[in-house]
Amino acid sequence: MGNSIGKKIVLTVFGESHGSGIGFCIDNIPAGIKINYEEIEKELSERRPKGIGETGRVESDDYEIISGVFNGYTTGAPLLVIIKNKNIKSSDYDKNKPRPSHADYVAYMKYKGYNDYRGGGHFSGRLTASIVFAGAIFGDELKKRKIEISSHIKKIGSVEDRDYDFNNMEKDFFSLQNKKYKVIDDIEEKVEKEIEKVSKEGDSIGGIIQTAVLNMPIGAGEPMFDSVESELSRGIFSIGATKGIEFGLGFLFADKKGSEVNDEMYMDGDIVKTYTNYNGGINGGISNGMPIVFNVAVKPTPSIYKEQKTINIEKMANDTLVIEGRHDPCIVRRICPVIKNMTRFIIADILMQSRLW
Amino acid sequence: MGNSIGKKIVLTVFGESHGSGIGFCIDNIPAGIKINYEEIEKELSERRPKGIGETGRVESDDYEIISGVFNGYTTGAPLLVIIKNKNIKSSDYDKNKPRPSHADYVAYMKYKGYNDYRGGGHFSGRLTASIVFAGAIFGDELKKRKIEISSHIKKIGSVEDRDYDFNNMEKDFFSLQNKKYKVIDDIEEKVEKEIEKVSKEGDSIGGIIQTAVLNMPIGAGEPMFDSVESELSRGIFSIGATKGIEFGLGFLFADKKGSEVNDEMYMDGDIVKTYTNYNGGINGGISNGMPIVFNVAVKPTPSIYKEQKTINIEKMANDTLVIEGRHDPCIVRRICPVIKNMTRFIIADILMQSRLW
Amino acid sequence: MGNSIGKKIVLTVFGESHGSGIGFCIDNIPAGIKINYEEIEKELSERRPKGIGETGRVESDDYEIISGVFNGYTTGAPLLVIIKNKNIKSSDYDKNKPRPSHADYVAYMKYKGYNDYRGGGHFSGRLTASIVFAGAIFGDELKKRKIEISSHIKKIGSVEDRDYDFNNMEKDFFSLQNKKYKVIDDIEEKVEKEIEKVSKEGDSIGGIIQTAVLNMPIGAGEPMFDSVESELSRGIFSIGATKGIEFGLGFLFADKKGSEVNDEMYMDGDIVKTYTNYNGGINGGISNGMPIVFNVAVKPTPSIYKEQKTINIEKMANDTLVIEGRHDPCIVRRICPVIKNMTRFIIADILMQSRLW
Amino acid sequence: MGNSIGKKIVLTVFGESHGSGIGFCIDNIPAGIKINYEEIEKELSERRPKGIGETGRVESDDYEIISGVFNGYTTGAPLLVIIKNKNIKSSDYDKNKPRPSHADYVAYMKYKGYNDYRGGGHFSGRLTASIVFAGAIFGDELKKRKIEISSHIKKIGSVEDRDYDFNNMEKDFFSLQNKKYKVIDDIEEKVEKEIEKVSKEGDSIGGIIQTAVLNMPIGAGEPMFDSVESELSRGIFSIGATKGIEFGLGFLFADKKGSEVNDEMYMDGDIVKTYTNYNGGINGGISNGMPIVFNVAVKPTPSIYKEQKTINIEKMANDTLVIEGRHDPCIVRRICPVIKNMTRFIIADILMQSRLW
């Protein structure tokens, strides 16, 4: 419970930010999946700090595959990967002063003080490296089924990117591949300036990430509680700092009329399609063959360098806190590959659940 | 799978819109919960059509408790309830013309034509009566733990209600109790006019529902995949027509700075509180003791009376459809009790998972 | 939890012996399974009392399929069946005097007195009618895959039947079909006399049931905890009065040498077979293509007519009990179809888990 | 699936015999459990080869706790342990000749040749070291609740030990502690001779292990499918070479009368007890407060040094096999601590499921 996800393939994530390492286990993984080491490294590197002002804690993400791979292919037995922690500076954390809007205080209370508080412990964003790795394993298998998944930055602060073009998604996907900041429009510089500004202020900024899944077969997802939306949202909300998810038009549906946003249907040769995709590829929780599209809201990193009011756990009294150490002014860029690869894993599991894999 | 939710108490929902009935099973329910028949009837009646223009299919929701209750208390054995279908007019449905943005077409494809298509079958909103009933069972037990849950209409079309007042939530909750349309401000008439307008046009309209949970204990929710957000979103997305969920500030975080929206902490006597609640009562997926607050986007009912383009399943050709029969121009009002009671069930389960019940 | 079994198809059993009814739900059942009403009635009738001295409570097992079936085929939505209780005589039970070796006392303690104690409530053998029904649904689908399952009485008291003939199983299966007491040898009369004897003494007697699964494909079952043995034993031990299970040689392995009981392999055309089947068709928890064979120990019904020592719950004092009412002197015959159909369900689920269905 | 067990605490086991290591993850483990390193080493050492004729592959079981422990206590985050493989001789295995009664052939077929076949790969008995470790973690917590668990050799070949004395179990438990072969009677020498005899013949021998759980609280276990018997048997059958389990009298019930084997009840002060314990502490699947007692049948190790008939996978033809390398003539002694610690884990999980922990 808690640290496992997936009904047909099961991903379990473990580790702490400043312990000896992090990692993951995938149980019930099909035998014969070729491990694409380049793809794994590419996705991991997207998650590593390299943007403007991002944390100086650069982990090389050296990993060891302990089990489940033999001669380069999955064996069908549990796949277990350890990623060692190396670049650790635990002295930056004061265990008695929980950082506002972080999990420090709830972790202390939940685990009665036994939690490893260093660097957020088990609640650290560090653990998302495992999600990136786990999802990357399924990249080639999804591609074999023509399924492509891409995430881009839709918004950071006041800078907005356009939505994926419903009629030209492959092109948008392709255009993102080699960009440091995954934006479709030519606004990388603007994004960097927006982040630089808050970084200089010792502040942080939020954003929105948009993800699309192309060529999803019809009929994936299970009624009612294992709908595509239920499964994806469960996975996405496991990623720290995500505070909202919407499919298709999402919250914009609120002032729309049915006649404006119903996705009317037509035959494209012998394939059933819709003229529009306001529902983001999902009806009644089940995939309808159109691209699955969803947006995720990301809050500004709570770790800022301005003085903040907090409490002192030891003294149970009011206190103030100035966070030191190395922190990202904006984690939207680094969350992009996490959402993309979480989506890969969930989509693979959904397809297996619905016997489409 | 699919039709079950809950890790410690398990709710399974069954039935079809135009079959002999719908219902639900709750397994692992604690023994000794008193069945509050009045509360159940009150919540079920909130879900029944009574708003402007709502469907003429009024079900009395006569139910039979088949097992799990003895002398008015739960026995600890599975609680099984059947709600009979009575007011059925199946002739209104043409099985060969899937309604746009409904589950008709995906259900046909997923189940290879074996699905009960009448009235949407298993994908019908009718099944949410079971969710209302199931949640209502836990109302008194939550109240014993001081936990109150309330849902209100935050938006329908262009009409907006204000948010819950963070400093005066009990009062807002109380003010909603006897209203037909659950709005905090004095705007019931406006809401009704908005709906009446689209109803006359043979159209439909969407909205947003806001829900809050008061007096949630600290430490509920499990890292990472069973976070409070993960569990609630999984449940909420099982309700037809919901297309987005956001916690606290949600999508508004996107252009906010950390210094603006971090929830600073202080001691209120010997209780740790936050001055603000931008995080909606959840940090790192775990409840922090502040009210849990979330918004849900509801799309306009896809059943409208205007002619729409669709395809013909039998002929595999383009076709047009004019929906007849009885349909709601706006289901936001009726979804309110569904979200409220789904939340009750999920919160009860989360508390048990985290050993706080 | 507790009342559900199955990982890919999920069977949930509910009801109480003297409540309004019992029944079951199967979630995630494939769409398009034809309901074989005759087969269901045949299996249910095998479970009904008709043997020597068996209980006078004959239930006609009238049932209603509430959901999940449309035009005679499963829809893919949850299949929900209610079997009404009719022939009830609750006066025979004294709630203050728990029957030795029954669940009365543990149920009282576990549920703090809220349990429905009448007739054993949720712990009654009555609930096994649901298991018989649920398994019977999969009979034809298993047969399509050539899989045949049969249970016979291997032992009742001092009367023993021979084992299935490894080289002639179909013939043994066939010979059992129309017998009241499922014994391979010509010993029905002996069995009946054995039971009649204890019945006259107001006593009861135990036995052993042997079950075989023919034409199981290779590779079913999952390492380690979802082995074929693990899955079958979990299901079998849910049936009241079962106290042991052994696969292949089972406990007789204890004084055997490897050289005596290893199942040596050979090619039969292009099929790999073993000369012997001491392992009961399972190696390392995985099916090997040979018949799965297992024995189940059934204890004598604890309901006997002799005076027994018990305690009085109200007075918390020693007491004596003379059980009245209607009870079976031997339930081995009636458990045969329960084990057979439980096995059908489990085998179907195992095949789906291992992607062999 | 497959490699996970437990509903409230979840144990996942991974690794391969000749890969880089084996290990396990425990999710949802309560925070604050003190790691008893001595107890872990003691139990691991019981599993290591040291008996007569046992394999020369002695692993020191050096382990690393990767996560979930901080300052010597569990943190509440997933506990992940790696045990490295060191003493490996893969050359002894011929991948084309599956060993009779081993998992070699089924693994090859199930995983389409992608399985790590060396030393049995994921099906190796080596993985039981993880079970021993995982169970040992809960030893002290169970003792705090007065619960003691012990396993002894009831039979090896023709040598039999007596059953636990129902009236003097603590004494029997104590007498076993420092014995190499866990037998209650003074028959260690006989056991050793029995094994030596088959060892010299290049053969192997089976046995029976008896386990008891003292001071189990009343009311643990869930009806029907999560009964104490169901949960224990699922765990036990995950251990290679186990082929049968029986609770209390088990298969001996078959020719017993109810009047002989019903466990009559009485008051011992204000505690309800039974005069006998034929049901092995379980009624209706629920613990009744008496000792839980069960026997497990262990087959002779299939690895013997005599020539055996097998098939050749590459050639798909008949072949013969002479197993080389290092193998145990009897694994009953080494399985004792595996069953004991598997039982510890299952009992801890059952208690949590039933809210008794």
PDB file of N, CA and C in Angstrom, chain A residues 53-107:
ATOM      1  N   GLY A  53      19.290  28.435 -12.665  1.00  0.00           N
ATOM      2  CA  GLY A  53      19.086  28.527 -11.223  1.00  0.00           C
ATOM      3  C   GLY A  53      18.785  27.224 -10.519  1.00  0.00           C
ATOM      4  N   GLU A  54      18.763  26.106 -11.232  1.00  0.00           N
ATOM      5  CA  GLU A  54      18.382  24.848 -10.587  1.00  0.00           C
ATOM      6  C   GLU A  54      19.449  24.345  -9.624  1.00  0.00           C
ATOM      7  N   THR A  55      19.017  23.462  -8.739  1.00  0.00           N
ATOM      8  CA  THR A  55      19.852  23.028  -7.616  1.00  0.00           C
ATOM      9  C   THR A  55      21.237  22.536  -8.022  1.00  0.00           C
ATOM     10  N   GLY A  56      22.199  22.830  -7.166  1.00  0.00           N
ATOM     11  CA  GLY A  56      23.573  22.380  -7.392  1.00  0.00           C
ATOM     12  C   GLY A  56      23.778  20.911  -7.051  1.00  0.00           C
ATOM     13  N   ARG A  57      22.741  20.281  -6.470  1.00  0.00           N
ATOM     14  CA  ARG A  57      22.876  18.843  -6.192  1.00  0.00           C
ATOM     15  C   ARG A  57      22.638  18.072  -7.487  1.00  0.00           C
ATOM     16  N   VAL A  58      23.696  17.809  -8.192  1.00  0.00           N
ATOM     17  CA  VAL A  58      23.557  17.043  -9.421  1.00  0.00           C
ATOM     18  C   VAL A  58      23.941  15.598  -9.126  1.00  0.00           C
ATOM     19  N   GLU A  59      22.970  14.702  -9.254  1.00  0.00           N
ATOM     20  CA  GLU A  59      23.236  13.285  -9.028  1.00  0.00           C
ATOM     21  C   GLU A  59      23.465  12.620 -10.385  1.00  0.00           C
ATOM     22  N   SER A  60      24.495  11.822 -10.465  1.00  0.00           N
ATOM     23  CA  SER A  60      24.767  11.163 -11.747  1.00  0.00           C
ATOM     24  C   SER A  60      23.797  10.013 -12.003  1.00  0.00           C
ATOM     25  N   ASP A  61      23.000   9.687 -10.971  1.00  0.00           N
ATOM     26  CA  ASP A  61      22.009   8.622 -11.113  1.00  0.00           C
ATOM     27  C   ASP A  61      22.642   7.292 -11.533  1.00  0.00           C
ATOM     28  N   ASP A  62      23.805   6.984 -10.985  1.00  0.00           N
ATOM     29  CA  ASP A  62      24.401   5.672 -11.240  1.00  0.00           C
ATOM     30  C   ASP A  62      23.486   4.616 -10.638  1.00  0.00           C
ATOM     31  N   TYR A  63      23.194   3.631 -11.427  1.00  0.00           N
ATOM     32  CA  TYR A  63      22.241   2.639 -10.943  1.00  0.00           C
ATOM     33  C   TYR A  63      22.782   1.227 -11.100  1.00  0.00           C
ATOM     34  N   GLU A  64      22.151   0.326 -10.378  1.00  0.00           N
ATOM     35  CA  GLU A  64      22.486  -1.090 -10.511  1.00  0.00           C
ATOM     36  C   GLU A  64      21.179  -1.866 -10.660  1.00  0.00           C
ATOM     37  N   ILE A  65      21.123  -2.691 -11.698  1.00  0.00           N
ATOM     38  CA  ILE A  65      19.962  -3.575 -11.855  1.00  0.00           C
ATOM     39  C   ILE A  65      20.276  -4.849 -11.082  1.00  0.00           C
ATOM     40  N   ILE A  66      19.567  -5.049  -9.995  1.00  0.00           N
ATOM     41  CA  ILE A  66      19.867  -6.172  -9.093  1.00  0.00           C
ATOM     42  C   ILE A  66      19.259  -7.466  -9.629  1.00  0.00           C
ATOM     43  N   SER A  67      18.089  -7.375 -10.193  1.00  0.00           N
ATOM     44  CA  SER A  67      17.422  -8.612 -10.616  1.00  0.00           C
ATOM     45  C   SER A  67      16.419  -8.336 -11.721  1.00  0.00           C
ATOM     46  N   GLY A  68      16.018  -9.391 -12.397  1.00  0.00           N
ATOM     47  CA  GLY A  68      14.943  -9.275 -13.381  1.00  0.00           C
ATOM     48  C   GLY A  68      15.413  -9.006 -14.799  1.00  0.00           C
ATOM     49  N   VAL A  69      16.714  -8.847 -14.996  1.00  0.00           N
ATOM     50  CA  VAL A  69      17.245  -8.664 -16.346  1.00  0.00           C
ATOM     51  C   VAL A  69      18.361  -9.676 -16.570  1.00  0.00           C
ATOM     52  N   PHE A  70      18.333 -10.320 -17.729  1.00  0.00           N
ATOM     53  CA  PHE A  70      19.321 -11.357 -18.045  1.00  0.00           C
ATOM     54  C   PHE A  70      19.640 -11.225 -19.527  1.00  0.00           C
ATOM     55  N   ASN A  71      20.886 -11.078 -19.841  1.00  0.00           N
ATOM     56  CA  ASN A  71      21.306 -10.891 -21.235  1.00  0.00           C
ATOM     57  C   ASN A  71      20.599  -9.716 -21.916  1.00  0.00           C
ATOM     58  N   GLY A  72      20.282  -8.686 -21.120  1.00  0.00           N
ATOM     59  CA  GLY A  72      19.718  -7.483 -21.718  1.00  0.00           C
ATOM     60  C   GLY A  72      18.207  -7.456 -21.865  1.00  0.00           C
ATOM     61  N   TYR A  73      17.558  -8.520 -21.448  1.00  0.00           N
ATOM     62  CA  TYR A  73      16.101  -8.587 -21.558  1.00  0.00           C
ATOM     63  C   TYR A  73      15.483  -8.866 -20.183  1.00  0.00           C
ATOM     64  N   THR A  74      14.253  -8.397 -19.999  1.00  0.00           N
ATOM     65  CA  THR A  74      13.560  -8.731 -18.758  1.00  0.00           C
ATOM     66  C   THR A  74      13.296 -10.237 -18.723  1.00  0.00           C
ATOM     67  N   THR A  75      13.391 -10.791 -17.508  1.00  0.00           N
ATOM     68  CA  THR A  75      13.236 -12.240 -17.345  1.00  0.00           C
ATOM     69  C   THR A  75      11.802 -12.629 -16.994  1.00  0.00           C
ATOM     70  N   GLY A  76      10.998 -11.653 -16.569  1.00  0.00           N
ATOM     71  CA  GLY A  76       9.662 -11.957 -16.066  1.00  0.00           C
ATOM     72  C   GLY A  76       9.637 -11.973 -14.543  1.00  0.00           C
ATOM     73  N   ALA A  77      10.801 -12.142 -13.923  1.00  0.00           N
ATOM     74  CA  ALA A  77      10.910 -12.039 -12.467  1.00  0.00           C
ATOM     75  C   ALA A  77      10.995 -10.543 -12.101  1.00  0.00           C
ATOM     76  N   PRO A  78      10.772 -10.209 -10.813  1.00  0.00           N
ATOM     77  CA  PRO A  78      10.750  -8.787 -10.445  1.00  0.00           C
ATOM     78  C   PRO A  78      12.035  -8.060 -10.849  1.00  0.00           C
ATOM     79  N   LEU A  79      11.843  -6.895 -11.440  1.00  0.00           N
ATOM     80  CA  LEU A  79      12.954  -6.039 -11.868  1.00  0.00           C
ATOM     81  C   LEU A  79      13.252  -5.081 -10.718  1.00  0.00           C
ATOM     82  N   LEU A  80      14.474  -5.149 -10.216  1.00  0.00           N
ATOM     83  CA  LEU A  80      14.808  -4.324  -9.056  1.00  0.00           C
ATOM     84  C   LEU A  80      16.014  -3.460  -9.401  1.00  0.00           C
ATOM     85  N   VAL A  81      15.839  -2.165  -9.238  1.00  0.00           N
ATOM     86  CA  VAL A  81      16.905  -1.217  -9.565  1.00  0.00           C
ATOM     87  C   VAL A  81      17.219  -0.339  -8.359  1.00  0.00           C
ATOM     88  N   ILE A  82      18.494  -0.186  -8.093  1.00  0.00           N
ATOM     89  CA  ILE A  82      18.959   0.721  -7.036  1.00  0.00           C
ATOM     90  C   ILE A  82      19.671   1.901  -7.692  1.00  0.00           C
ATOM     91  N   ILE A  83      19.322   3.108  -7.279  1.00  0.00           N
ATOM     92  CA  ILE A  83      20.068   4.296  -7.708  1.00  0.00           C
ATOM     93  C   ILE A  83      20.703   4.878  -6.443  1.00  0.00           C
ATOM     94  N   LYS A  84      21.981   4.924  -6.434  1.00  0.00           N
ATOM     95  CA  LYS A  84      22.682   5.333  -5.217  1.00  0.00           C
ATOM     96  C   LYS A  84      22.611   6.852  -5.011  1.00  0.00           C
ATOM     97  N   ASN A  85      22.518   7.257  -3.771  1.00  0.00           N
ATOM     98  CA  ASN A  85      22.674   8.682  -3.445  1.00  0.00           C
ATOM     99  C   ASN A  85      24.144   8.981  -3.246  1.00  0.00           C
ATOM    100  N   LYS A  86      24.605  10.082  -3.783  1.00  0.00           N
ATOM    101  CA  LYS A  86      26.023  10.403  -3.636  1.00  0.00           C
ATOM    102  C   LYS A  86      26.254  11.824  -3.143  1.00  0.00           C
ATOM    103  N   ASN A  87      25.618  12.763  -3.810  1.00  0.00           N
ATOM    104  CA  ASN A  87      25.897  14.174  -3.560  1.00  0.00           C
ATOM    105  C   ASN A  87      24.990  14.701  -2.454  1.00  0.00           C
ATOM    106  N   ILE A  88      25.340  14.362  -1.215  1.00  0.00           N
ATOM    107  CA  ILE A  88      24.451  14.645  -0.088  1.00  0.00           C
ATOM    108  C   ILE A  88      25.038  15.698   0.827  1.00  0.00           C
ATOM    109  N   LYS A  89      24.227  16.673   1.202  1.00  0.00           N
ATOM    110  CA  LYS A  89      24.633  17.644   2.230  1.00  0.00           C
ATOM    111  C   LYS A  89      23.516  17.770   3.247  1.00  0.00           C
ATOM    112  N   SER A  90      23.548  16.889   4.229  1.00  0.00           N
ATOM    113  CA  SER A  90      22.435  16.830   5.176  1.00  0.00           C
ATOM    114  C   SER A  90      22.447  17.982   6.179  1.00  0.00           C
ATOM    115  N   SER A  91      23.583  18.639   6.304  1.00  0.00           N
ATOM    116  CA  SER A  91      23.695  19.686   7.319  1.00  0.00           C
ATOM    117  C   SER A  91      22.757  20.853   7.042  1.00  0.00           C
ATOM    118  N   ASP A  92      22.260  20.952   5.828  1.00  0.00           N
ATOM    119  CA  ASP A  92      21.398  22.082   5.498  1.00  0.00           C
ATOM    120  C   ASP A  92      20.007  21.997   6.135  1.00  0.00           C
ATOM    121  N   TYR A  93      19.674  20.894   6.742  1.00  0.00           N
ATOM    122  CA  TYR A  93      18.307  20.718   7.236  1.00  0.00           C
ATOM    123  C   TYR A  93      18.226  20.801   8.758  1.00  0.00           C
ATOM    124  N   ASP A  94      17.299  21.600   9.255  1.00  0.00           N
ATOM    125  CA  ASP A  94      17.066  21.689  10.700  1.00  0.00           C
ATOM    126  C   ASP A  94      15.809  20.913  11.023  1.00  0.00           C
ATOM    127  N   LYS A  95      15.985  19.779  11.680  1.00  0.00           N
ATOM    128  CA  LYS A  95      14.834  18.875  11.845  1.00  0.00           C
ATOM    129  C   LYS A  95      13.735  19.467  12.726  1.00  0.00           C
ATOM    130  N   ASN A  96      14.076  20.473  13.511  1.00  0.00           N
ATOM    131  CA  ASN A  96      13.076  21.037  14.409  1.00  0.00           C
ATOM    132  C   ASN A  96      12.207  22.116  13.780  1.00  0.00           C
ATOM    133  N   LYS A  97      12.612  22.583  12.610  1.00  0.00           N
ATOM    134  CA  LYS A  97      11.834  23.640  11.967  1.00  0.00           C
ATOM    135  C   LYS A  97      11.245  23.147  10.643  1.00  0.00           C
ATOM    136  N   PRO A  98      10.037  22.646  10.672  1.00  0.00           N
ATOM    137  CA  PRO A  98       9.433  22.162   9.425  1.00  0.00           C
ATOM    138  C   PRO A  98       9.271  23.303   8.414  1.00  0.00           C
ATOM    139  N   ARG A  99       9.613  23.006   7.172  1.00  0.00           N
ATOM    140  CA  ARG A  99       9.494  24.011   6.109  1.00  0.00           C
ATOM    141  C   ARG A  99       8.024  24.160   5.697  1.00  0.00           C
ATOM    142  N   PRO A 100       7.495  25.366   5.673  1.00  0.00           N
ATOM    143  CA  PRO A 100       6.090  25.553   5.299  1.00  0.00           C
ATOM    144  C   PRO A 100       5.784  24.933   3.936  1.00  0.00           C
ATOM    145  N   SER A 101       4.620  24.336   3.820  1.00  0.00           N
ATOM    146  CA  SER A 101       4.111  23.726   2.577  1.00  0.00           C
ATOM    147  C   SER A 101       4.925  22.523   2.119  1.00  0.00           C
ATOM    148  N   HIS A 102       5.884  22.094   2.916  1.00  0.00           N
ATOM    149  CA  HIS A 102       6.583  20.832   2.671  1.00  0.00           C
ATOM    150  C   HIS A 102       5.916  19.736   3.505  1.00  0.00           C
ATOM    151  N   ALA A 103       6.383  18.498   3.328  1.00  0.00           N
ATOM    152  CA  ALA A 103       5.825  17.377   4.086  1.00  0.00           C
ATOM    153  C   ALA A 103       6.505  17.190   5.445  1.00  0.00           C
ATOM    154  N   ASP A 104       7.440  18.075   5.794  1.00  0.00           N
ATOM    155  CA  ASP A 104       8.233  17.871   7.017  1.00  0.00           C
ATOM    156  C   ASP A 104       7.364  17.627   8.248  1.00  0.00           C
ATOM    157  N   TYR A 105       6.394  18.516   8.451  1.00  0.00           N
ATOM    158  CA  TYR A 105       5.602  18.423   9.672  1.00  0.00           C
ATOM    159  C   TYR A 105       4.661  17.211   9.660  1.00  0.00           C
ATOM    160  N   VAL A 106       3.996  16.980   8.558  1.00  0.00           N
ATOM    161  CA  VAL A 106       3.083  15.827   8.510  1.00  0.00           C
ATOM    162  C   VAL A 106       3.843  14.505   8.636  1.00  0.00           C
ATOM    163  N   ALA A 107       5.052  14.454   8.077  1.00  0.00           N
ATOM    164  CA  ALA A 107       5.851  13.231   8.191  1.00  0.00           C
ATOM    165  C   ALA A 107       6.244  13.002   9.646  1.00  0.00           C
TER     166      ALA A 107
END
